[in-house]
Amino acid sequence: MKTTIKSRRDLIVIRSHMPAKYLIINPDADNVATALAELPKNSTLDVEVRGETRTLTFKKKIPFGHKFVLEHLEGGDEVVKYGQVIGVVKGRKVLEPGDYAHTRQIKSQYHRTEFKGDRGETA
Amino acid sequence: MSADEFMGYARPTGQPGIRNHVLVVPNVVCSATVAKKIAERTGTKTFYNQFGCGHIGPDYRFMLRSISGLAKNPNVAAALVVGLGCESIPAANMAKEIAKTEKPVEYLDIEEVGGALASVEKGVEVVERLKADVATQRREAFPLADLTLGLECGSSDAISGITANPALGIATDRLVEAGGTAILPEFIEWFGAEQELAERFVDEAEGQRFLNLVAAAGETFRQMGADFSLIMPGNVKGGLSTIEEKAIGNIHKAGSKPIQGLLKYATPPPGKGLWLMVEPGIDIESMTGLAGAGCQICVFTTGRGTPAGNLVMPVIKVTGNPHTYAAQKSDIDLDVAAIMEGGSVEAFGEQIFASIVEVANGEQTLAEEHGFEEIAFWRPPYIANVDPAIKDVFDEYLHGKL
């Protein structure tokens, strides 16, 4: 399923074909998936990553709604969901496909829109 | 009634109501119990107003607008303001503000009437008269363009952003296409998605003003020593890891239409279409502001569940989390979890839209059925020690003219 996402409508088409146990919202860009069922510790799951089926083993339980990574990521690497950067991998952590990605593994890199102190002029 | 209409109650000015409430407005905390007794005896609506006194300057205008907004909401047919007599916002001023809608409004002051018990008797007499007037009103057909929808989400989890929020986005788009209005509140939930929102403003300069407000809010947090991991423990349990992740999922509720502008809290939009409203992101305060802005109806997407409703504005609750629905069926009107099993987001969006019309026509939401009628006013920060320029931006959006 290769689709370039241009609008929310396109996102929605992809969502209409959700598999049962996990979801990759933007399969072209995302490097994390969302568990749509609890994925038990040490269980395996066939996951389609950019057209290639990979068997992932979960070293930790992935609770319902939580994320696991789809590719090798290291400290400072961007974490992409919805086709958008939602944070970076923390410190010197190394994450492999199937590893849990939550607040201990990834962090926000939200930069406030810089306040310039006058109306209408914003960085 | 045709497919693009709903059955509502005509009002002398402004949009029609979808309910025909008589509201007893406690003008100040000192009169709240008298108001409660009047409402209990007459079977009408009221709330516990913790405020109403000591408001000065911009705060006076803010509270006058916020309290009167509930009575000005189109779902309120008539109102009685119950004051004490010495509070900073006089009941007469409150009644005058509400009367701008030309709906029937009366007021009494406990100190004038002669004490609490006499005021209850007097209030009951007035409210019975208002009720009799209102009872003769019948529903009439109005175009869907006369609806204003509030977009709320609370106790979000990682499922909200892929199920309930995009489905609500479809319904929002449908209403806006029909010529209606929708309001997205909660600026804390925009942190991390503000650039995307700013690009959707019809007016580029207004988009820049919006970015500046988000920046000013961020700067205020920074000066207070707070970081930006403003997601709540429940969000983290639900699988959300960062504020960006939450924001991107959250703004799906607002669909894909252009943004007309930014509204002050509890302020009706000056035109149709999609609007943003300044309010930090606390569910009940946010819905009180939406009701004050004239939303006749609200859809509330929840990941982890909530009993919340609103006194004057019916609230349809939607979850995309099957566990939440299974555990809290009595609180959740719509379950869209089947989206995860391959159900189409469009189809569920249409279902939410159909529910909006049904509730507009008079069908009760679960919160209405069970009497969940929460009201809480946002108390904006009146910060003296911050950079005057930040204060300036806040003042403009809290109190300034649109």
Short mmCIF file of C-alpha atoms in Angstrom, two decimals:
data_model
loop_
_atom_site.label_atom_id
_atom_site.label_comp_id
_atom_site.label_asym_id
_atom_site.label_seq_id
_atom_site.Cartn_x
_atom_site.Cartn_y
_atom_site.Cartn_z
CA MET A 1 0.00 0.00 0.00
CA LYS A 2 2.08 2.90 -1.28
CA THR A 3 0.34 6.20 -1.06
CA THR A 4 1.73 9.65 -0.75
CA ILE A 5 -0.29 11.42 1.89
CA LYS A 6 -1.35 14.88 0.85
CA SER A 7 -4.40 15.51 2.95
CA ARG A 8 -6.33 14.14 5.87
CA ARG A 9 -8.73 12.54 3.39
CA ASP A 10 -5.88 10.42 2.04
CA LEU A 11 -4.93 9.41 5.56
CA ILE A 12 -8.47 8.27 6.07
CA VAL A 13 -8.45 5.99 3.00
CA ILE A 14 -5.48 4.17 4.43
CA ARG A 15 -7.16 3.88 7.78
CA SER A 16 -10.09 2.14 6.16
CA HIS A 17 -7.87 -0.89 5.57
CA MET A 18 -6.50 -1.31 9.04
CA PRO A 19 -5.06 -4.70 9.93
CA ALA A 20 -6.27 -6.22 13.15
CA LYS A 21 -3.30 -6.06 15.50
CA TYR A 22 -1.33 -3.00 14.54
CA LEU A 23 -1.58 0.15 12.49
CA ILE A 24 1.03 2.08 10.57
CA ILE A 25 -0.76 5.34 9.91
CA ASN A 26 1.49 6.60 7.14
CA PRO A 27 3.24 3.50 5.78
CA ASP A 28 5.63 5.53 3.61
CA ALA A 29 7.02 7.68 6.35
CA ASP A 30 6.22 6.27 9.79
CA ASN A 31 8.90 4.40 11.74
CA VAL A 32 6.56 3.43 14.58
CA ALA A 33 3.34 1.42 14.60
CA THR A 34 0.40 1.53 17.02
CA ALA A 35 -0.72 -1.72 18.68
CA LEU A 36 -4.44 -2.25 18.15
CA ALA A 37 -4.44 -5.16 20.59
CA GLU A 38 -2.17 -5.96 23.50
CA LEU A 39 0.93 -7.66 22.04
CA PRO A 40 2.33 -10.06 24.67
CA LYS A 41 5.99 -10.20 25.71
CA ASN A 42 8.04 -12.60 23.53
CA SER A 43 5.20 -12.96 21.00
CA THR A 44 5.88 -12.52 17.29
CA LEU A 45 3.92 -10.72 14.61
CA ASP A 46 4.27 -10.37 10.85
CA VAL A 47 4.37 -6.67 10.07
CA GLU A 48 4.49 -5.11 6.64
CA VAL A 49 7.15 -2.42 6.56
CA ARG A 50 7.42 -0.51 3.30
CA GLY A 51 6.15 -3.42 1.24
CA GLU A 52 8.31 -6.01 2.97
CA THR A 53 6.92 -8.47 5.51
CA ARG A 54 9.02 -8.76 8.63
CA THR A 55 8.53 -10.99 11.63
CA LEU A 56 8.97 -8.89 14.75
CA THR A 57 9.49 -10.27 18.25
CA PHE A 58 8.32 -8.13 21.15
CA LYS A 59 10.87 -8.16 23.96
CA LYS A 60 8.39 -6.25 26.11
CA LYS A 61 4.63 -6.32 26.25
CA ILE A 62 3.14 -3.60 23.97
CA PRO A 63 -0.10 -2.42 25.60
CA PHE A 64 -3.14 -1.58 23.50
CA GLY A 65 -2.72 1.81 21.82
CA HIS A 66 1.01 2.00 22.53
CA LYS A 67 3.81 2.11 19.97
CA PHE A 68 6.61 -0.15 18.74
CA VAL A 69 9.40 0.79 16.36
CA LEU A 70 9.69 -0.59 12.84
CA GLU A 71 13.34 0.06 12.12
CA HIS A 72 16.71 0.51 13.83
CA LEU A 73 16.72 3.85 15.65
CA GLU A 74 19.37 5.48 17.81
CA GLY A 75 19.53 8.36 20.26
CA GLY A 76 18.56 11.61 18.51
CA ASP A 77 16.77 9.90 15.59
CA GLU A 78 13.40 11.33 14.72
CA VAL A 79 10.31 9.28 15.56
CA VAL A 80 7.67 9.57 12.82
CA LYS A 81 3.94 8.86 13.21
CA TYR A 82 1.11 10.36 11.08
CA GLY A 83 3.93 11.13 8.64
CA GLN A 84 5.03 13.79 11.13
CA VAL A 85 7.83 13.95 13.67
CA ILE A 86 6.39 13.29 17.13
CA GLY A 87 9.71 13.28 18.99
CA VAL A 88 13.25 11.86 19.07
CA VAL A 89 14.90 8.78 20.59
CA LYS A 90 16.31 9.63 24.03
CA GLY A 91 19.99 9.90 24.90
CA ARG A 92 22.12 6.96 23.73
CA LYS A 93 19.31 4.45 23.44
CA VAL A 94 19.30 1.99 20.58
CA LEU A 95 15.92 0.64 19.47
CA GLU A 96 15.42 -2.34 17.17
CA PRO A 97 12.26 -3.32 15.25
CA GLY A 98 9.60 -4.53 17.70
CA ASP A 99 11.01 -2.51 20.62
CA TYR A 100 8.58 -0.55 22.77
CA ALA A 101 8.60 3.22 22.14
CA HIS A 102 7.11 5.31 24.91
CA THR A 103 8.13 8.01 27.38
CA ARG A 104 11.25 6.08 28.55
CA GLN A 105 12.51 5.59 25.02
CA ILE A 106 11.44 8.76 23.18
CA LYS A 107 10.97 12.40 24.10
CA SER A 108 9.34 15.51 22.77
CA GLN A 109 11.49 17.92 20.83
CA TYR A 110 8.77 20.50 20.68
CA HIS A 111 10.28 23.87 20.08
CA ARG A 112 7.99 26.62 21.10
CA THR A 113 7.16 29.01 18.35
CA GLU A 114 9.58 31.73 19.34
CA PHE A 115 7.99 34.70 21.04
CA LYS A 116 9.35 37.95 19.66
CA GLY A 117 7.43 40.23 21.95
CA ASP A 118 5.36 42.08 19.43
CA ARG A 119 2.11 41.31 17.71
CA GLY A 120 2.05 39.75 14.30
CA GLU A 121 5.80 39.09 14.10
CA THR A 122 6.58 35.51 14.93
CA ALA A 123 9.51 33.33 14.03
CA MET B 1 -38.24 18.83 7.36
CA SER B 2 -35.73 18.05 4.60
CA ALA B 3 -32.39 16.28 4.95
CA ASP B 4 -30.48 19.51 5.43
CA GLU B 5 -32.72 20.78 8.19
CA PHE B 6 -33.29 20.25 11.90
CA MET B 7 -36.18 21.06 14.22
CA GLY B 8 -35.34 23.83 16.65
CA TYR B 9 -36.83 26.65 18.69
CA ALA B 10 -36.87 30.13 17.17
CA ARG B 11 -35.23 32.90 19.22
CA PRO B 12 -35.89 36.64 18.87
CA THR B 13 -32.30 37.15 17.65
CA GLY B 14 -29.48 34.88 16.55
CA GLN B 15 -29.48 31.14 16.01
CA PRO B 16 -32.34 28.82 17.01
CA GLY B 17 -32.13 26.63 20.10
CA ILE B 18 -32.25 22.83 20.17
CA ARG B 19 -33.49 22.84 23.77
CA ASN B 20 -35.95 25.17 25.49
CA HIS B 21 -34.48 25.61 28.93
CA VAL B 22 -35.39 28.18 31.55
CA LEU B 23 -32.14 29.03 33.32
CA VAL B 24 -31.81 30.34 36.87
CA VAL B 25 -28.50 32.24 36.83
CA PRO B 26 -26.76 32.54 40.21
CA ASN B 27 -25.13 35.91 39.78
CA VAL B 28 -22.66 35.34 42.57
CA VAL B 29 -21.66 32.52 44.90
CA CYS B 30 -23.71 34.19 47.68
CA SER B 31 -26.93 33.64 45.71
CA ALA B 32 -26.09 30.17 44.41
CA THR B 33 -28.12 28.25 46.97
CA VAL B 34 -31.18 30.48 46.54
CA ALA B 35 -30.88 29.85 42.80
CA LYS B 36 -30.60 26.11 43.45
CA LYS B 37 -33.76 26.07 45.56
CA ILE B 38 -35.68 28.02 42.90
CA ALA B 39 -34.51 25.61 40.19
CA GLU B 40 -35.35 22.55 42.30
CA ARG B 41 -38.88 23.76 43.00
CA THR B 42 -39.57 24.69 39.39
CA GLY B 43 -37.76 21.84 37.63
CA THR B 44 -35.46 24.26 35.81
CA LYS B 45 -31.70 24.47 35.31
CA THR B 46 -29.05 26.14 37.41
CA PHE B 47 -25.41 25.65 38.40
CA TYR B 48 -23.15 26.45 41.32
CA ASN B 49 -21.42 29.73 40.49
CA GLN B 50 -18.26 30.00 42.60
CA PHE B 51 -17.56 33.51 41.31
CA GLY B 52 -19.42 36.75 40.61
CA CYS B 53 -17.81 39.09 43.12
CA GLY B 54 -14.53 41.00 43.36
CA HIS B 55 -14.14 41.17 39.61
CA ILE B 56 -12.59 44.42 38.46
CA GLY B 57 -11.39 45.88 35.17
CA PRO B 58 -10.78 43.26 32.49
CA ASP B 59 -11.78 40.48 34.87
CA TYR B 60 -15.20 42.13 35.31
CA ARG B 61 -15.78 42.04 31.55
CA PHE B 62 -14.43 38.49 31.31
CA MET B 63 -16.77 37.12 33.99
CA LEU B 64 -19.76 39.15 32.79
CA ARG B 65 -19.24 37.64 29.34
CA SER B 66 -18.66 34.11 30.63
CA ILE B 67 -21.63 33.94 33.03
CA SER B 68 -24.07 35.74 30.73
CA GLY B 69 -22.90 33.55 27.84
CA LEU B 70 -24.61 30.53 29.36
CA ALA B 71 -27.95 32.36 29.47
CA LYS B 72 -27.42 33.87 26.02
CA ASN B 73 -26.91 30.37 24.56
CA PRO B 74 -29.72 29.67 22.06
CA ASN B 75 -30.77 26.57 24.04
CA VAL B 76 -31.94 28.88 26.84
CA ALA B 77 -35.41 30.30 26.18
CA ALA B 78 -35.67 32.54 29.23
CA ALA B 79 -33.62 33.36 32.31
CA LEU B 80 -33.91 34.65 35.86
CA VAL B 81 -30.77 36.22 37.33
CA VAL B 82 -30.57 35.84 41.11
CA GLY B 83 -28.22 38.33 42.72
CA LEU B 84 -27.35 39.20 46.29
CA GLY B 85 -27.36 42.96 45.77
CA CYS B 86 -23.84 44.08 46.66
CA GLU B 87 -21.69 41.99 44.27
CA SER B 88 -19.27 43.58 41.83
CA ILE B 89 -21.28 42.57 38.76
CA PRO B 90 -24.83 43.76 39.63
CA ALA B 91 -27.67 41.37 38.70
CA ALA B 92 -29.23 44.23 36.73
CA ASN B 93 -26.09 44.44 34.56
CA MET B 94 -26.06 40.69 34.06
CA ALA B 95 -29.74 40.73 33.06
CA LYS B 96 -29.11 43.67 30.71
CA GLU B 97 -26.30 41.74 29.02
CA ILE B 98 -28.51 38.65 28.58
CA ALA B 99 -31.38 40.83 27.33
CA LYS B 100 -29.25 41.81 24.31
CA THR B 101 -30.55 38.53 22.84
CA GLU B 102 -34.12 39.90 23.36
CA LYS B 103 -35.14 36.69 25.14
CA PRO B 104 -37.25 37.10 28.30
CA VAL B 105 -34.98 37.80 31.27
CA GLU B 106 -35.74 38.97 34.78
CA TYR B 107 -33.63 39.55 37.87
CA LEU B 108 -33.97 39.85 41.60
CA ASP B 109 -31.64 40.85 44.41
CA ILE B 110 -31.92 38.97 47.71
CA GLU B 111 -31.16 42.18 49.66
CA GLU B 112 -33.98 44.00 47.86
CA VAL B 113 -36.58 41.23 48.08
CA GLY B 114 -36.01 40.76 51.79
CA GLY B 115 -33.89 37.73 52.48
CA ALA B 116 -33.23 34.29 51.07
CA LEU B 117 -36.55 32.58 51.82
CA ALA B 118 -38.62 35.42 50.41
CA SER B 119 -36.32 35.44 47.37
CA VAL B 120 -36.94 31.74 46.79
CA GLU B 121 -40.71 32.36 46.85
CA LYS B 122 -40.39 35.38 44.55
CA GLY B 123 -38.03 33.49 42.24
CA VAL B 124 -40.37 30.50 41.99
CA GLU B 125 -43.22 32.85 41.04
CA VAL B 126 -41.13 34.52 38.30
CA VAL B 127 -39.79 31.23 36.93
CA GLU B 128 -43.28 29.66 36.80
CA ARG B 129 -44.38 32.63 34.69
CA LEU B 130 -41.34 32.26 32.38
CA LYS B 131 -41.99 28.51 32.10
CA ALA B 132 -45.61 29.10 31.07
CA ASP B 133 -44.48 31.50 28.31
CA VAL B 134 -41.85 29.09 27.06
CA ALA B 135 -44.17 26.04 27.13
CA THR B 136 -46.21 27.37 24.21
CA GLN B 137 -43.20 27.27 21.87
CA ARG B 138 -43.07 24.53 19.23
CA ARG B 139 -40.14 23.24 17.18
CA GLU B 140 -39.79 24.54 13.61
CA ALA B 141 -37.54 23.54 10.71
CA PHE B 142 -34.22 25.39 10.36
CA PRO B 143 -31.30 24.84 7.97
CA LEU B 144 -28.28 22.93 9.34
CA ALA B 145 -26.34 26.12 8.61
CA ASP B 146 -27.95 27.45 11.83
CA LEU B 147 -26.01 24.97 13.98
CA THR B 148 -22.80 25.74 15.86
CA LEU B 149 -20.85 22.68 16.95
CA GLY B 150 -18.31 22.54 19.77
CA LEU B 151 -15.35 20.19 19.30
CA GLU B 152 -14.13 18.80 22.59
CA CYS B 153 -11.80 15.96 23.48
CA GLY B 154 -10.70 14.71 26.83
CA SER B 155 -8.75 11.96 28.47
CA SER B 156 -7.16 11.31 25.09
CA ASP B 157 -5.30 8.14 24.32
CA ALA B 158 -3.33 7.05 21.27
CA ILE B 159 -6.53 5.55 19.84
CA SER B 160 -8.45 8.87 19.82
CA GLY B 161 -6.15 10.26 17.13
CA ILE B 162 -6.76 7.37 14.74
CA THR B 163 -10.47 6.66 15.32
CA ALA B 164 -12.83 9.08 17.06
CA ASN B 165 -11.01 12.33 16.16
CA PRO B 166 -10.75 11.74 12.38
CA ALA B 167 -14.35 10.48 12.34
CA LEU B 168 -15.45 13.68 14.10
CA GLY B 169 -13.36 15.61 11.56
CA ILE B 170 -15.56 14.15 8.80
CA ALA B 171 -18.71 15.29 10.64
CA THR B 172 -17.18 18.76 11.19
CA ASP B 173 -16.44 19.04 7.47
CA ARG B 174 -20.04 17.99 6.65
CA LEU B 175 -21.48 20.68 8.92
CA VAL B 176 -19.16 23.38 7.56
CA GLU B 177 -20.03 22.30 3.98
CA ALA B 178 -23.72 22.70 4.91
CA GLY B 179 -22.94 26.31 5.87
CA GLY B 180 -22.72 25.68 9.61
CA THR B 181 -20.16 26.66 12.25
CA ALA B 182 -17.70 24.70 14.38
CA ILE B 183 -15.36 25.79 17.18
CA LEU B 184 -12.14 24.06 18.28
CA PRO B 185 -11.03 25.17 21.78
CA GLU B 186 -8.03 24.21 23.95
CA PHE B 187 -4.79 25.98 22.98
CA ILE B 188 -2.53 23.68 25.00
CA GLU B 189 -3.62 20.95 22.60
CA TRP B 190 -2.32 23.01 19.68
CA PHE B 191 1.30 23.01 20.94
CA GLY B 192 3.16 20.91 18.42
CA ALA B 193 0.61 21.37 15.63
CA GLU B 194 0.43 25.17 15.59
CA GLN B 195 2.28 25.61 12.28
CA GLU B 196 -0.17 23.31 10.52
CA LEU B 197 -3.15 25.18 12.03
CA ALA B 198 -1.63 28.60 11.21
CA GLU B 199 -1.35 27.61 7.55
CA ARG B 200 -5.08 26.89 7.47
CA PHE B 201 -6.13 30.42 8.50
CA VAL B 202 -7.99 32.18 5.68
CA ASP B 203 -6.18 35.37 6.64
CA GLU B 204 -2.40 35.00 6.76
CA ALA B 205 -1.94 37.88 9.19
CA GLU B 206 -4.51 36.31 11.52
CA GLY B 207 -2.54 33.04 11.30
CA GLN B 208 0.55 34.96 12.45
CA ARG B 209 -1.42 36.49 15.33
CA PHE B 210 -2.49 32.98 16.27
CA LEU B 211 1.15 31.77 16.26
CA ASN B 212 2.04 34.72 18.43
CA LEU B 213 -0.62 33.80 20.96
CA VAL B 214 0.64 30.21 21.13
CA ALA B 215 4.17 31.61 21.51
CA ALA B 216 3.06 33.96 24.29
CA ALA B 217 1.35 31.10 26.10
CA GLY B 218 4.51 29.01 25.73
CA GLU B 219 6.67 31.87 27.00
CA THR B 220 4.40 32.24 30.01
CA PHE B 221 4.83 28.57 30.85
CA ARG B 222 8.57 28.93 30.44
CA GLN B 223 8.65 31.92 32.80
CA MET B 224 6.65 29.87 35.29
CA GLY B 225 9.39 27.26 35.08
CA ALA B 226 7.21 24.64 33.39
CA ASP B 227 8.37 22.36 30.61
CA PHE B 228 6.29 21.34 27.66
CA SER B 229 5.51 17.78 28.58
CA LEU B 230 2.00 18.96 29.29
CA ILE B 231 0.38 15.63 28.59
CA MET B 232 -1.54 14.18 31.50
CA PRO B 233 -0.84 10.85 33.25
CA GLY B 234 -3.94 9.38 31.59
CA ASN B 235 -2.59 10.33 28.16
CA VAL B 236 0.67 8.50 28.91
CA LYS B 237 -1.21 5.40 30.12
CA GLY B 238 -3.18 5.56 26.89
CA GLY B 239 0.01 5.33 24.85
CA LEU B 240 0.70 8.98 23.99
CA SER B 241 4.39 9.75 24.47
CA THR B 242 4.83 13.38 23.46
CA ILE B 243 2.90 16.62 23.14
CA GLU B 244 3.40 16.61 19.36
CA GLU B 245 1.81 13.18 19.12
CA LYS B 246 -1.17 14.35 21.17
CA ALA B 247 -1.61 17.60 19.22
CA ILE B 248 -1.45 15.99 15.78
CA GLY B 249 -4.10 13.44 16.83
CA ASN B 250 -6.21 16.10 18.51
CA ILE B 251 -6.59 18.54 15.63
CA HIS B 252 -8.12 15.81 13.42
CA LYS B 253 -11.42 16.72 15.14
CA ALA B 254 -11.48 20.00 13.28
CA GLY B 255 -11.63 18.34 9.86
CA SER B 256 -9.96 19.92 6.88
CA LYS B 257 -11.72 23.25 6.27
CA PRO B 258 -10.05 26.67 6.40
CA ILE B 259 -9.90 28.40 9.78
CA GLN B 260 -11.81 31.69 9.89
CA GLY B 261 -10.14 33.13 12.95
CA LEU B 262 -9.45 32.98 16.66
CA LEU B 263 -12.18 33.69 19.22
CA LYS B 264 -11.94 34.92 22.77
CA TYR B 265 -13.32 32.60 25.48
CA ALA B 266 -17.13 32.41 25.56
CA THR B 267 -17.46 34.70 22.55
CA PRO B 268 -19.81 33.86 19.65
CA PRO B 269 -18.07 33.75 16.26
CA PRO B 270 -18.81 36.73 14.00
CA GLY B 271 -19.37 34.43 10.99
CA LYS B 272 -19.88 30.84 9.84
CA GLY B 273 -17.24 28.17 9.24
CA LEU B 274 -14.47 26.74 11.42
CA TRP B 275 -13.03 28.80 14.31
CA LEU B 276 -10.50 28.34 17.09
CA MET B 277 -11.24 29.50 20.66
CA VAL B 278 -8.75 30.60 23.32
CA GLU B 279 -9.01 28.30 26.34
CA PRO B 280 -6.22 26.22 27.84
CA GLY B 281 -7.63 22.71 27.58
CA ILE B 282 -9.58 21.68 30.66
CA ASP B 283 -12.69 19.80 29.50
CA ILE B 284 -15.38 21.40 31.65
CA GLU B 285 -13.99 24.95 31.40
CA SER B 286 -13.66 24.44 27.71
CA MET B 287 -17.27 23.26 27.24
CA THR B 288 -18.53 26.12 29.44
CA GLY B 289 -16.73 28.47 27.02
CA LEU B 290 -18.20 26.66 24.00
CA ALA B 291 -21.70 27.02 25.46
CA GLY B 292 -20.93 30.70 26.12
CA ALA B 293 -19.86 31.05 22.50
CA GLY B 294 -23.34 29.91 21.47
CA CYS B 295 -22.66 26.27 20.51
CA GLN B 296 -26.03 24.51 20.63
CA ILE B 297 -24.34 21.12 20.59
CA CYS B 298 -20.97 19.56 21.33
CA VAL B 299 -19.25 16.33 20.33
CA PHE B 300 -16.73 15.10 22.87
CA THR B 301 -14.24 12.43 21.82
CA THR B 302 -12.76 10.55 24.73
CA GLY B 303 -10.07 7.91 24.83
CA ARG B 304 -10.37 6.85 28.43
CA GLY B 305 -13.95 7.90 29.14
CA THR B 306 -15.72 10.67 31.08
CA PRO B 307 -19.21 11.31 32.44
CA ALA B 308 -19.01 15.02 31.50
CA GLY B 309 -21.95 16.95 30.12
CA ASN B 310 -22.99 20.61 30.05
CA LEU B 311 -25.89 22.46 31.64
CA VAL B 312 -27.29 24.06 28.48
CA MET B 313 -25.47 22.37 25.57
CA PRO B 314 -26.10 18.67 24.83
CA VAL B 315 -22.81 16.74 24.65
CA ILE B 316 -22.49 13.63 22.46
CA LYS B 317 -19.64 11.46 23.67
CA VAL B 318 -17.69 9.29 21.25
CA THR B 319 -14.91 6.83 21.86
CA GLY B 320 -12.78 4.79 19.51
CA ASN B 321 -11.39 2.70 22.35
CA PRO B 322 -13.33 -0.60 22.65
CA HIS B 323 -12.16 -1.17 26.23
CA THR B 324 -13.44 2.26 27.29
CA TYR B 325 -16.78 1.62 25.63
CA ALA B 326 -17.14 -1.81 27.21
CA ALA B 327 -16.33 -0.44 30.67
CA GLN B 328 -18.28 2.85 30.49
CA LYS B 329 -21.27 2.20 28.22
CA SER B 330 -23.50 4.36 30.40
CA ASP B 331 -21.37 7.44 29.60
CA ILE B 332 -20.56 6.97 25.91
CA ASP B 333 -23.13 7.70 23.19
CA LEU B 334 -21.17 6.41 20.21
CA ASP B 335 -18.58 3.67 19.86
CA VAL B 336 -16.44 3.98 16.73
CA ALA B 337 -13.91 1.30 17.67
CA ALA B 338 -14.89 -0.74 14.62
CA ILE B 339 -12.73 1.70 12.64
CA MET B 340 -9.80 -0.35 13.95
CA GLU B 341 -11.23 -3.51 12.42
CA GLY B 342 -11.36 -1.95 8.98
CA GLY B 343 -14.55 0.11 9.38
CA SER B 344 -14.52 3.21 7.23
CA VAL B 345 -13.76 6.47 9.00
CA GLU B 346 -16.10 8.21 6.54
CA ALA B 347 -19.02 5.96 7.48
CA PHE B 348 -18.48 6.62 11.18
CA GLY B 349 -18.09 10.33 10.47
CA GLU B 350 -21.49 10.24 8.75
CA GLN B 351 -22.88 8.40 11.77
CA ILE B 352 -21.59 11.13 14.10
CA PHE B 353 -23.12 13.74 11.80
CA ALA B 354 -26.46 11.89 11.82
CA SER B 355 -26.30 11.80 15.65
CA ILE B 356 -25.69 15.56 15.73
CA VAL B 357 -28.91 16.08 13.74
CA GLU B 358 -30.87 13.60 15.90
CA VAL B 359 -29.78 15.32 19.11
CA ALA B 360 -30.54 18.71 17.54
CA ASN B 361 -34.04 17.40 16.84
CA GLY B 362 -34.51 16.59 20.50
CA GLU B 363 -33.06 13.15 21.14
CA GLN B 364 -31.46 13.07 24.59
CA THR B 365 -27.76 12.38 25.04
CA LEU B 366 -26.66 10.03 27.84
CA ALA B 367 -25.29 12.98 29.82
CA GLU B 368 -28.68 14.72 29.57
CA GLU B 369 -30.53 11.53 30.51
CA HIS B 370 -28.36 11.09 33.59
CA GLY B 371 -28.27 14.77 34.53
CA PHE B 372 -24.54 15.44 34.05
CA GLU B 373 -24.49 19.23 33.76
CA GLU B 374 -21.01 20.40 34.69
CA ILE B 375 -20.14 24.10 34.60
CA ALA B 376 -16.70 25.55 35.38
CA PHE B 377 -15.42 28.92 34.23
CA TRP B 378 -11.88 29.34 32.99
CA ARG B 379 -9.96 31.73 35.26
CA PRO B 380 -7.32 33.18 32.94
CA PRO B 381 -3.95 34.12 34.38
CA TYR B 382 -3.65 37.75 35.38
CA ILE B 383 0.09 37.78 35.45
CA ALA B 384 1.70 40.95 36.68
CA ASN B 385 5.34 39.96 36.51
CA VAL B 386 5.69 38.71 32.98
CA ASP B 387 7.09 40.54 30.02
CA PRO B 388 4.60 43.36 29.27
CA ALA B 389 4.54 42.30 25.62
CA ILE B 390 3.22 38.84 26.58
CA LYS B 391 0.61 40.42 28.79
CA ASP B 392 -0.33 42.59 25.86
CA VAL B 393 -0.94 39.59 23.58
CA PHE B 394 -2.95 37.80 26.27
CA ASP B 395 -4.99 40.89 27.04
CA GLU B 396 -5.90 41.23 23.41
CA TYR B 397 -7.24 37.70 23.20
CA LEU B 398 -8.81 37.61 26.62
CA HIS B 399 -10.44 40.99 26.70
CA GLY B 400 -9.84 42.96 23.53
CA LYS B 401 -12.27 43.59 20.75
CA LEU B 402 -12.24 41.02 17.98
#
